[in-house]
Coordinates of C-alpha atoms and ligand atoms in Angstrom, one line a residue:
X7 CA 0.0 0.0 0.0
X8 CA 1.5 3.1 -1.2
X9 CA 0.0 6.2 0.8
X10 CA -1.8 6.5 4.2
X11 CA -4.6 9.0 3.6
X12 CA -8.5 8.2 3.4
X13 CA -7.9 5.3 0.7
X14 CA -4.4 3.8 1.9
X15 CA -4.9 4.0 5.1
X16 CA -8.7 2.4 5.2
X17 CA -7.9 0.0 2.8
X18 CA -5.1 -1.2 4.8
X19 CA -7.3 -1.1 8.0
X20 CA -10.3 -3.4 5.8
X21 CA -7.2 -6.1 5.2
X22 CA -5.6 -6.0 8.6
X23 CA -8.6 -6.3 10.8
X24 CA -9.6 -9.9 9.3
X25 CA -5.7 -11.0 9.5
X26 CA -4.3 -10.3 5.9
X27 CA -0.6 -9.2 5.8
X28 CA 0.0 -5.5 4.8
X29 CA 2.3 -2.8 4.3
X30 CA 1.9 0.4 4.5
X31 CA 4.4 3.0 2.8
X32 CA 4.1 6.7 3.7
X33 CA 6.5 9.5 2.2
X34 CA 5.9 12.1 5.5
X35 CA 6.1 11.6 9.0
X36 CA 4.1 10.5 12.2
X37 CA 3.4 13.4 13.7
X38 CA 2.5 13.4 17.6
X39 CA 0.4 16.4 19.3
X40 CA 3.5 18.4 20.1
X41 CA 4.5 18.7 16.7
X42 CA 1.3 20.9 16.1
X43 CA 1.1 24.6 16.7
X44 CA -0.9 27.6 15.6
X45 CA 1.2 28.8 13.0
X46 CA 0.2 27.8 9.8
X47 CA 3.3 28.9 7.6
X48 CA 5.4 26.5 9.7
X49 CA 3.0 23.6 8.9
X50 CA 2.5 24.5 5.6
X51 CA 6.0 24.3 5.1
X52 CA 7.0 21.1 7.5
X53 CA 4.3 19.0 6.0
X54 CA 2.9 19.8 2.9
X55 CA 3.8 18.9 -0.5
X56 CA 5.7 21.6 -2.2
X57 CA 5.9 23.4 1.5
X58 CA 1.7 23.7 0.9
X59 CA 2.6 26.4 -1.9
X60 CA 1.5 23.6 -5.0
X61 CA -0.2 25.4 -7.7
X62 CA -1.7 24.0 -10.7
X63 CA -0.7 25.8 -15.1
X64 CA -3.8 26.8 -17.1
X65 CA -6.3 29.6 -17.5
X66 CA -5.8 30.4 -14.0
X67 CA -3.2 31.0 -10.8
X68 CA -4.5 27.9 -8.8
X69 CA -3.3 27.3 -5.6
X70 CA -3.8 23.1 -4.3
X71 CA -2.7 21.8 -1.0
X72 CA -2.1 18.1 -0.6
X73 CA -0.2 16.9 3.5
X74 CA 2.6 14.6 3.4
X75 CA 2.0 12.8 6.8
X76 CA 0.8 9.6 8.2
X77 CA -3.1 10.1 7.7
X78 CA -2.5 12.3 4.5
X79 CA -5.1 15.1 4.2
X80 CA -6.6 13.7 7.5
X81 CA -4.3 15.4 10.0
X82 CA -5.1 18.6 8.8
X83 CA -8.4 19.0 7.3
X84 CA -11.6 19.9 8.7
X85 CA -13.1 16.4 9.3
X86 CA -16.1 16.9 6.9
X87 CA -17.5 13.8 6.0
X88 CA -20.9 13.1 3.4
X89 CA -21.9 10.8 1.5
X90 CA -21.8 11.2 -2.5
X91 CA -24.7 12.5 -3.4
X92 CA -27.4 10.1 -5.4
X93 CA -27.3 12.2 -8.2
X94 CA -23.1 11.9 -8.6
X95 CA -23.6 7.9 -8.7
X96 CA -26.1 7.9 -10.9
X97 CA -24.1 9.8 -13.3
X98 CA -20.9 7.3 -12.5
X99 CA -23.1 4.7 -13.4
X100 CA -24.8 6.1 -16.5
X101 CA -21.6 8.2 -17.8
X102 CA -18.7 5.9 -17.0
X103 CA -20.6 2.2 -16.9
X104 CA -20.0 1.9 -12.7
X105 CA -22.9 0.0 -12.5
X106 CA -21.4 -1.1 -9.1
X107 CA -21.7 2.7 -7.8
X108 CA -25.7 2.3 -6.1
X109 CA -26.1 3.4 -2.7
X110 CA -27.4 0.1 -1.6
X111 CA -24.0 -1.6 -2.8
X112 CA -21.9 1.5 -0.7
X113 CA -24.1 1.5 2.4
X114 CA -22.5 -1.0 4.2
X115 CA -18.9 0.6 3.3
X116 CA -20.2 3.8 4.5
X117 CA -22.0 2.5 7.8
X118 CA -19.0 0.5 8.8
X119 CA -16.5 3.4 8.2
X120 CA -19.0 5.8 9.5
X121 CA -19.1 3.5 12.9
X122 CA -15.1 3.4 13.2
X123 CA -14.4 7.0 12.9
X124 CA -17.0 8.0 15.1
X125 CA -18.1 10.2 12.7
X126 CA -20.9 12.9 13.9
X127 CA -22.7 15.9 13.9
X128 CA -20.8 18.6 15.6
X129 CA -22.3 19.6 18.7
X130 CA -23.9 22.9 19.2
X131 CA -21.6 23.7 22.4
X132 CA -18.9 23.5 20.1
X133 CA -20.5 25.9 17.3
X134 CA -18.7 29.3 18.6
X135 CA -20.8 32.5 16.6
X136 CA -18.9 32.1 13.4
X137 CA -21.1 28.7 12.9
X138 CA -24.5 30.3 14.6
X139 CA -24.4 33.1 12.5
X140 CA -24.1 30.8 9.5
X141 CA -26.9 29.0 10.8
X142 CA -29.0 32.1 11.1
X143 CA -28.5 33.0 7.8
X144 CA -29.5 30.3 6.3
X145 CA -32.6 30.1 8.1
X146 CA -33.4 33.8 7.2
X147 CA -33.5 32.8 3.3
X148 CA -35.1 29.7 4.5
X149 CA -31.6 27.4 3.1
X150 CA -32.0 23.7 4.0
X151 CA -28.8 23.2 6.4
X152 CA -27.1 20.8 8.6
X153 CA -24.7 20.5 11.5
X154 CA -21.5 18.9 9.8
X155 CA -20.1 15.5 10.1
X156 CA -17.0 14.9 11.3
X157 CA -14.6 12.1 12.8
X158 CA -13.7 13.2 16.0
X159 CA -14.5 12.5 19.8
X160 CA -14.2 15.5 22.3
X161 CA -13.8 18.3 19.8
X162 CA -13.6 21.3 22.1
X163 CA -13.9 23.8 19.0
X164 CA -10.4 25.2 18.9
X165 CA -10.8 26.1 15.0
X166 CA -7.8 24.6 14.5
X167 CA -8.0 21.3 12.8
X168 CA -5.8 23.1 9.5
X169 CA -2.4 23.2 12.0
X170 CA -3.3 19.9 13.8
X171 CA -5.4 19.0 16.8
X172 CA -3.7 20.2 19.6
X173 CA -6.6 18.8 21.7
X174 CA -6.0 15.0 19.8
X175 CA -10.0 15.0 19.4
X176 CA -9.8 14.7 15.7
X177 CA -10.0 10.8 14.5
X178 CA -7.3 11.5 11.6
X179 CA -6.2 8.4 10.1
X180 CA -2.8 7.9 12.1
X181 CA -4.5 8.0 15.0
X182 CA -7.3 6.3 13.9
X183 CA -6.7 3.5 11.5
X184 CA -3.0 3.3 11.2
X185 CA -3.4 2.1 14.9
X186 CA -5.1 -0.7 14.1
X187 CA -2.8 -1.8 11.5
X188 CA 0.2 -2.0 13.4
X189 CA -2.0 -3.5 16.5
X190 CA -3.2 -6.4 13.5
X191 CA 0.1 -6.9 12.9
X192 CA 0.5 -4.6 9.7
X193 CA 4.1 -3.3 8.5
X194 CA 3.9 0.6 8.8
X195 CA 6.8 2.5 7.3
X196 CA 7.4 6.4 7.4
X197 CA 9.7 8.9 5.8
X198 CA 10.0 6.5 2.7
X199 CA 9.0 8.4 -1.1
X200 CA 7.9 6.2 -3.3
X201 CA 9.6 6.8 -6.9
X202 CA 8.0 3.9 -8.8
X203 CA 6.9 0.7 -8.9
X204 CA 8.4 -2.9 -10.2
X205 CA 7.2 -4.0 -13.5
X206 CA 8.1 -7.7 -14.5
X207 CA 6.3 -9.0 -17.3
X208 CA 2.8 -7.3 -17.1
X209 CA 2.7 -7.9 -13.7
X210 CA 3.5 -5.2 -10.4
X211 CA 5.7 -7.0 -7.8
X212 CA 6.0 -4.0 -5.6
X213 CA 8.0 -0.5 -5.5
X214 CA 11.2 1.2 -4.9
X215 CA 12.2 4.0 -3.8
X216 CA 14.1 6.4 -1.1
X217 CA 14.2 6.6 2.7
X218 CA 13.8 10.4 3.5
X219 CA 15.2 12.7 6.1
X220 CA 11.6 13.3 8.2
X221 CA 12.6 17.0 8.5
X222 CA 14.4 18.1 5.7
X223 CA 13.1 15.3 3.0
X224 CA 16.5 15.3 2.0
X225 CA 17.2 11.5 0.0
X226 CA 18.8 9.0 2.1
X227 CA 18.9 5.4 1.5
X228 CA 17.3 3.3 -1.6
X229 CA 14.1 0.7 -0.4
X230 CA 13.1 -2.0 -2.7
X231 CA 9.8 -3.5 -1.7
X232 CA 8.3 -6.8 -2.7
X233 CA 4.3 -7.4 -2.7
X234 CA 1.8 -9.9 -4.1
X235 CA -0.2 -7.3 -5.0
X236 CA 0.7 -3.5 -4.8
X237 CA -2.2 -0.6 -3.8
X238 CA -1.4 2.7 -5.0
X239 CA -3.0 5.4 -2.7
X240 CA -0.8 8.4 -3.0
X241 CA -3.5 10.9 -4.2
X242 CA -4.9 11.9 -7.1
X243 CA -1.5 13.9 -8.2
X244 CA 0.5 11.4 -6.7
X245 CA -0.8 8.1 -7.9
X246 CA -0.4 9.3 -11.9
X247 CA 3.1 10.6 -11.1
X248 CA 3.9 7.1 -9.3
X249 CA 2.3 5.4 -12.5
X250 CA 3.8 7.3 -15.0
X251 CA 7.3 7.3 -13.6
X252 CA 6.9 3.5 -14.2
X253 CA 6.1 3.7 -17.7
X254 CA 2.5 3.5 -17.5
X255 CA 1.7 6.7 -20.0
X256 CA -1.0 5.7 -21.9
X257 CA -2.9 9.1 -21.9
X258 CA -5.7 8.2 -19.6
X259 CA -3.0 8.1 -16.8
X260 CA -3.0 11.3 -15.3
X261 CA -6.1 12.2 -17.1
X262 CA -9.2 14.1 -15.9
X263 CA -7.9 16.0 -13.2
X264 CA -10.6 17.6 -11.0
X265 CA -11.1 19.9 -8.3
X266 CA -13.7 22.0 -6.4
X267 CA -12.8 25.3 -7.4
X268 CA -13.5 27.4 -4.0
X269 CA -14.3 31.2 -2.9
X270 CA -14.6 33.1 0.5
X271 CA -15.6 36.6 2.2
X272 CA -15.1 38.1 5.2
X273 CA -18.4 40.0 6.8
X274 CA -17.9 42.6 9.7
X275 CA -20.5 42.9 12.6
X276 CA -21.4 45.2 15.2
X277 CA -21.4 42.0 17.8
X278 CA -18.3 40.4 18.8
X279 CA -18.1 37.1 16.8
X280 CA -14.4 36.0 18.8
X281 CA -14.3 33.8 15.4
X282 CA -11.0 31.3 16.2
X283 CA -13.6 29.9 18.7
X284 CA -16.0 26.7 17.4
X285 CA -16.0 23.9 15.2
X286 CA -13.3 24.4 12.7
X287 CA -16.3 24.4 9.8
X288 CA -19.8 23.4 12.0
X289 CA -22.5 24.0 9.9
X290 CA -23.2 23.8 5.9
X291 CA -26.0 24.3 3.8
X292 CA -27.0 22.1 1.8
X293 CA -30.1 24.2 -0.2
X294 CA -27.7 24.3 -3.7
X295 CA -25.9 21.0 -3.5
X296 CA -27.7 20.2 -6.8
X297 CA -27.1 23.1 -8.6
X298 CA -23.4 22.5 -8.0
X299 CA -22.7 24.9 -4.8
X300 CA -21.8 24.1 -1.8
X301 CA -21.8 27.0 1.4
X302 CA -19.6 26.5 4.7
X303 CA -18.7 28.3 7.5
X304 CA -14.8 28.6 7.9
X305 CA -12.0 28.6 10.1
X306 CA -11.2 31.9 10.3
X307 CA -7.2 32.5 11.4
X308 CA -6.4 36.1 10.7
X309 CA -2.9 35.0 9.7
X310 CA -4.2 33.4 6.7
X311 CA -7.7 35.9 5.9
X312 CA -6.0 39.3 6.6
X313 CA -4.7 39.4 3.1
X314 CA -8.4 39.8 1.9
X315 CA -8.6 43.2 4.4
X316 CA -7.8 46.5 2.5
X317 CA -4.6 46.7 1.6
X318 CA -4.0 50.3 2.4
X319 CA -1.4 50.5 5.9
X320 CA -3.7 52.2 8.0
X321 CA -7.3 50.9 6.9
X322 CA -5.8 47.5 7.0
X323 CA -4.4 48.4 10.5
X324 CA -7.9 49.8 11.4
X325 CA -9.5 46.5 10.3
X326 CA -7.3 44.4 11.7
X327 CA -8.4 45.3 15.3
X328 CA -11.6 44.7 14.1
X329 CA -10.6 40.5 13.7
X330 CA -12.9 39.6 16.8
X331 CA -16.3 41.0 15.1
X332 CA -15.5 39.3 11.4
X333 CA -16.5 36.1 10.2
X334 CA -15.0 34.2 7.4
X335 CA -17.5 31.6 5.0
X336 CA -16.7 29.9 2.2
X337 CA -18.5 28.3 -1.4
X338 CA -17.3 25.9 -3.7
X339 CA -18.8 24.4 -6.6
X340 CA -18.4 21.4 -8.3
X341 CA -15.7 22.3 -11.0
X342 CA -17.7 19.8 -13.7
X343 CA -17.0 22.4 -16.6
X344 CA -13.3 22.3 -16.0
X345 CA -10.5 20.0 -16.3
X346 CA -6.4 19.2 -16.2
X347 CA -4.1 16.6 -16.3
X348 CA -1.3 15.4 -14.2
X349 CA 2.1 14.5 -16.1
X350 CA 5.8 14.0 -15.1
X351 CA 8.2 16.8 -15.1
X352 CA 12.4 15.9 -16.2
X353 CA 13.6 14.9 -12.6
X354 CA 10.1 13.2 -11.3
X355 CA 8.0 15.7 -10.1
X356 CA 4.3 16.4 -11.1
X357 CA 3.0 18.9 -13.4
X358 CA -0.3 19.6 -12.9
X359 CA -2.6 21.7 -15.5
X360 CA -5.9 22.7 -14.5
X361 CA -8.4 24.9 -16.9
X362 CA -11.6 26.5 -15.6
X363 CA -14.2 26.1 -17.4
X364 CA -17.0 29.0 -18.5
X365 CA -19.7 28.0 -16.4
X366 CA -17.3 27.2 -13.3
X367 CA -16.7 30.8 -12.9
X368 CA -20.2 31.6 -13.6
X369 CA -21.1 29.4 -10.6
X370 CA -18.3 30.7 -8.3
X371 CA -19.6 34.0 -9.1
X372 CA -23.3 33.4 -8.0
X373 CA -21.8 31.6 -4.7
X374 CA -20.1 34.7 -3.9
X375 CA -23.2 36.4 -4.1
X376 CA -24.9 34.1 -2.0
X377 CA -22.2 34.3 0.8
X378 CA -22.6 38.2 0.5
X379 CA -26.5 37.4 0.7
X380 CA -26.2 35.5 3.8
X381 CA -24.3 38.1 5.2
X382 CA -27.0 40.8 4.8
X383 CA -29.4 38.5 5.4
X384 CA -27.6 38.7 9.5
X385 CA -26.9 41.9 9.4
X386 CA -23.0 41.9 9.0
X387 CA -22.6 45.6 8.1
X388 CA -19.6 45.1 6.0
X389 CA -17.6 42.4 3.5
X390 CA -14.6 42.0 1.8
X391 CA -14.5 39.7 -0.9
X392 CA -11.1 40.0 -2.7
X393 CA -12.3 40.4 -6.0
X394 CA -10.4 42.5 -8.1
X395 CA -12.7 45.1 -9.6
X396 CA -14.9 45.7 -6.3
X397 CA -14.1 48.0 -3.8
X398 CA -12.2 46.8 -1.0
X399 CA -15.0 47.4 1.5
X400 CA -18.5 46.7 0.6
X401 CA -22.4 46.8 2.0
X402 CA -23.2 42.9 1.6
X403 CA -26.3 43.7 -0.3
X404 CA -24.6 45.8 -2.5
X405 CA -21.9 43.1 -3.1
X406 CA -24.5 40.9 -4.2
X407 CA -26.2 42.6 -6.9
X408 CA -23.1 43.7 -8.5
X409 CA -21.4 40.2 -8.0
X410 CA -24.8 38.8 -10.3
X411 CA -24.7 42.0 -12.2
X412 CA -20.9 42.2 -13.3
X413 CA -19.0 39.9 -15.7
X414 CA -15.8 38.6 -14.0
X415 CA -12.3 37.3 -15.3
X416 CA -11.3 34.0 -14.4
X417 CA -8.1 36.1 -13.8
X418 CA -10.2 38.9 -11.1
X419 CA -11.8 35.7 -9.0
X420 CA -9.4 34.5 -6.1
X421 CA -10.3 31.0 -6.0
X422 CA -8.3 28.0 -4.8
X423 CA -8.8 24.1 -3.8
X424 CA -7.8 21.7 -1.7
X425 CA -10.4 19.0 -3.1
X426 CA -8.7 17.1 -5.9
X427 CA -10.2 13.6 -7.6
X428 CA -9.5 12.0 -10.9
X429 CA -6.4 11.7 -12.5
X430 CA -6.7 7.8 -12.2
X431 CA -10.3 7.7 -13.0
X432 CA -12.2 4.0 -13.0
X433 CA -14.8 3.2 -15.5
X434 CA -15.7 1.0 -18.3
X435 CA -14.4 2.3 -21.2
X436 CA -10.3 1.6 -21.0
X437 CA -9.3 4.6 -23.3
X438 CA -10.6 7.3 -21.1
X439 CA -10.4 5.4 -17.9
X440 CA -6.7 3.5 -15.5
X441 CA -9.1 1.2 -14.1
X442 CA -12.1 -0.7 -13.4
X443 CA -14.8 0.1 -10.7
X444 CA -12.6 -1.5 -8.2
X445 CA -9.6 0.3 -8.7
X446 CA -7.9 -2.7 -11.2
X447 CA -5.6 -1.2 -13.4
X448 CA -6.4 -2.4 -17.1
X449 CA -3.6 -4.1 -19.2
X450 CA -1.3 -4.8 -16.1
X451 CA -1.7 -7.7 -13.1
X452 CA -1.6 -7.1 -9.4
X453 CA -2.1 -3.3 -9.3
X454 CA -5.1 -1.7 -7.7
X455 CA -5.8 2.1 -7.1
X456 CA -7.4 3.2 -4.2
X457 CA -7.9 7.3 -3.6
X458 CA -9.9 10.3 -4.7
X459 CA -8.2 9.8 -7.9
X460 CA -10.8 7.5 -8.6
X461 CA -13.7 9.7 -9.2
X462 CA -15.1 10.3 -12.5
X463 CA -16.5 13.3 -11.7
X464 CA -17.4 15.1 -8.6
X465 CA -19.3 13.3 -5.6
X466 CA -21.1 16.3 -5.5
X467 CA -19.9 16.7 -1.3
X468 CA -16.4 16.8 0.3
X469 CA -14.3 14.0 -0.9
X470 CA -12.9 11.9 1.6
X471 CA -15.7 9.8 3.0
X472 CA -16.3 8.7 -0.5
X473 CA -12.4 7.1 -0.8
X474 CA -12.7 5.5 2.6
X475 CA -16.2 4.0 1.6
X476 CA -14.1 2.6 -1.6
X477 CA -11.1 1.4 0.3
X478 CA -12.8 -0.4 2.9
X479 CA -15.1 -2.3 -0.2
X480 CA -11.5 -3.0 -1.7
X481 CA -9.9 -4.4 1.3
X482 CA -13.1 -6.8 2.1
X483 CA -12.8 -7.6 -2.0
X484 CA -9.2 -8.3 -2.4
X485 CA -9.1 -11.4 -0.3
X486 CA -11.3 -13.0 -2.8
X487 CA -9.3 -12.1 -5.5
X488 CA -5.7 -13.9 -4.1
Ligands
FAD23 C1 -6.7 21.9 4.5 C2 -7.5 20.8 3.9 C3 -8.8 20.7 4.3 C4 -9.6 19.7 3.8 N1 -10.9 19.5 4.3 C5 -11.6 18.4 3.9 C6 -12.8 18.0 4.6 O1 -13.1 18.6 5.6 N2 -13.5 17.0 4.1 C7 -13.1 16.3 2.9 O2 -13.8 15.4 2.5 N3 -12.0 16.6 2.3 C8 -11.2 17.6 2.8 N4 -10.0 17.9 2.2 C9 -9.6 17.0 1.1 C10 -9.1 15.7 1.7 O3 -8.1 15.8 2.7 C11 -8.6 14.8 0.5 O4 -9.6 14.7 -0.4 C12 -8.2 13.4 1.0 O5 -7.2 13.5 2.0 C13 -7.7 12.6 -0.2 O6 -7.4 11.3 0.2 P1 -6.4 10.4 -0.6 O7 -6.3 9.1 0.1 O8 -6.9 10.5 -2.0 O9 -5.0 11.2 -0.6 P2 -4.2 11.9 0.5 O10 -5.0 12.2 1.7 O11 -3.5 13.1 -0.1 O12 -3.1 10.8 0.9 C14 -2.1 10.4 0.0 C15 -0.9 10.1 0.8 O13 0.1 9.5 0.0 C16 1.4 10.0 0.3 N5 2.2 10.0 -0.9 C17 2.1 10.7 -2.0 N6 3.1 10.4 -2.9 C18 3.8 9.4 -2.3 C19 5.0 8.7 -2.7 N7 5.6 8.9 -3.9 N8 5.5 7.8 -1.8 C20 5.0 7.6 -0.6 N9 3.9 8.2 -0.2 C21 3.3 9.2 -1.0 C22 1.1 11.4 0.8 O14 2.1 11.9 1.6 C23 -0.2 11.3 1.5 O15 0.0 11.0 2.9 C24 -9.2 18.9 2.7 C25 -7.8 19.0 2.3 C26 -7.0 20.0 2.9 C27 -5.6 20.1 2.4
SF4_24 S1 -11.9 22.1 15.9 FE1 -10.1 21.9 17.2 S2 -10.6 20.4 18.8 FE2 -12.1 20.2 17.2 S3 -11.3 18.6 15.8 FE3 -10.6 20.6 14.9 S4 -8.6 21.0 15.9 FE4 -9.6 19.3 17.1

């Protein structure tokens, strides 16, 4: 198993816990809750790929964070955990020939994942005004809403899950998951990068690679794995670079590269909001998940937000004091009219190229207007949406109509993502698709994929609930198959 995030890690928990032999290979580090701390360029920088500054070529500057840790995106992401919506199957069935993709078939993956993690609605103690507010407004326009799900157990609602939970509630995957695999018995490895995989005569018989300094990622030693069957789970960029580094380049490899294209805005109240307290993202609504949008409340560090204040010194002094009554929420949509590629740059690493589609920015610019809606709709009395064009400052109400009224640049939109799928998409038809619904890659033995890579298209919700619901199917599967 190559990677320990949702689909490496689950798959290797779904083998372990009924006594199969596995091996888990992760290119970052365990990380314990002293390595965690509040500032986010250090983490950023320590543990993600590319020091978390990874941006994708195209029609747009496209900033992409992926973790390189044990638990992958786990240890630092919000937790959010849904279901694909009914409507993204259906289309995975009729589109791509997964006629394997019906709830009824997933529901057991989901419940029994679902059960492990602990995954539940965040408690209303835990909320902090950032997440009220959010829930107001979506009340006041009458928005269907939810609390979130998450994995955790004693969230105390530091808003921090994005630099580590100091407060070891969250149930990332190295805590929760990994355990279990080394506690079945499982082979766990750290600090080793994966550079390709053995090929012997149309079959996989494992990977090599190099050990790798934990702090510096400096190249140490070469590794040389052996494996009945190899599991690559290193994400949708870095499954196609692992495959294509091991001359597997027929085009589909690396092909249909997707992500959630994302937006935020800061509102200003006259009440104090004290918005680093609550549930790093506690409630969402989920009144426009079939049209494509999706609305969250937001962690909200001022470290990483400020740079959307106005950028003149003393205004932006003026509103910086003003952090405690600002809240920060965020959209993102489902990215289906835009697509990249993952290939290989000289000297292994990925080159990722990403190009939004028309009706992408179309739909990021309504779901900017329907943050600045919910805004007014609680009377925030101010918002600050980035966009160039606008005025720094703005009446939310006022933001709206001109955000619906104007014709934006791809170019004038900040927008960003850290939800990526496809790249190694399954389905039926083997030129447009690296592998079957079960992860199989076509015209080579012994090699299964198992991450968000595998999408299609988007699940219509956050990703990772949708890769664990896969891996644990896989790992319950794979006995059958040797
Ligand atoms: C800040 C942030 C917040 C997010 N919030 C949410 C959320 O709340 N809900 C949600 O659904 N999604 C969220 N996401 C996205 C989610 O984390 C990812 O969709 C998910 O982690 C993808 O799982 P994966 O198994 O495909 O890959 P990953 O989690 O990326 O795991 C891949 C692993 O493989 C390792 N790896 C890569 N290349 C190699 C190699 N060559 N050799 C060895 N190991 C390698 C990586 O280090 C990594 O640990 C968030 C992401 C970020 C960054
Ligand atoms: S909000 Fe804080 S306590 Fe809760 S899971 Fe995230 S980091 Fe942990």
């Amino acid at each position: 198993m190559i990677g320990s995030g949702p689909g490496g890690a689950l798959t290797a928990w779904s083998l372990a816990k009924d006594g199969h032999s596995v091996t888990l290979i992760e290119a970052g580090p365990r990380l314990r809750r002293p390595d965690f701390g509040q500032s986010i360029g250090h983490m950023l920088a320590s543990y993600f790929w590319d020091g978390g500054a990874r941006t994708s070529r195209g029609n747009v500057v496209f900033p992409t964070m992926q973790v390189r840790a044990l638990g992958g995106g786990t240890v630092f992401n919000s937790a959010i955990c849904m279901r694909p919506l009914e409507s993204a199957l259906e289309r995975w069935r009729d589109e791509h020939g997964l006629t394997e993709m019906t709830s009824e078939m997933l529901d057991p993956h989901f419940d029994a994942v679902e059960t492990f993690l602990n995954i539940k609605a965040a408690d209303d103690d835990i909320l902090g005004r950032r997440n009220e507010l959010f829930r107001e407004a979506c009340s006041e326009l009458g928005w269907e809403w939810e609390h979130i799900k998450r994995f955790e157990e004693g969230c105390v609602g530091s808003g921090e899950c994005i630099t580590g939970c100091r407060a070891g509630a969250k149930n990332s995957l190295d805590k929760r998951g990994v355990a279990e695999v080394v506690q079945a018995g499982g082979r766990v490895y750290t600090s080793v990068h994966i550079d390709q995989l053995i090929v012997e005569h149309g079959r996989v018989r494992g990977a090599v690679g190099m050990t790798v300094d934990p702090e510096t990622y400096e190249r140490r030693h070469p590794v040389r794995i052996h494996a009945g069957c190899t599991i690559v789970s290193a994400g949708a960029i870095g499954t196609p670079t692992i495959l294509r580094r091991s001359g597997l380049t027929r085009p589909a490899v690396g092909s249909a590269l997707r992500f959630h294209p994302s937006c935020y805005i800061i509102g200003v109240f006259d009440e104090e909001v004290n918005p680093w307290f609550g549930a790093t993202q506690g409630i969402h609504a989920t009144e426009h998940l079939e049209k494509g949008i999706k609305l969250e409340a937001l962690w909200a560090t001022a470290s990483t937000f400020s740079r959307t204040l106005p950028k003149r010194p003393k205004q932006f002094k003026r509103y910086l004091k003003r952090w405690p009554n600002m809240a920060v929420w965020d959209g993102w949509v489902s990215g289906d009219a835009s697509v990249g590629d993952v290939r290989v740059l000289p000297g292994g690493r990925p080159d990722i190229r990403w190009q939004m589609g028309d009706a992408d920015l179309r739909r990021l610019q309504e779901t900017n207007a329907l943050l600045c809606e919910m805004y007014a709709a609680v009377g925030a009395k101010e918002v600050f949406t980035g966009i160039v064009g606008l005025p720094d400052v703005m009446d939310p109400r006022e933001a709206a109509d001109r955000l619906r009224e104007g014709r934006f640049e791809r170019t004038e939109m900040p927008t960003a993502s850290n939800h990526v799928f496809g790249g190694s998409p399954m389905g039926t038809d083997e030129e447009r698709a690296v592998c079957d619904g079960w992860g199989q890659v076509y015209g080579i033995d012994d090699l299964y994929i198992c991450d968000t890579g595998l999408y299609p298209s988007s699940p219509g919700v956050n990703p990772q609930l949708t890769a664990m619901a896969l891996a644990h199917r896989l790992g319950q599967e794979l006995p059958e198959r040797y």
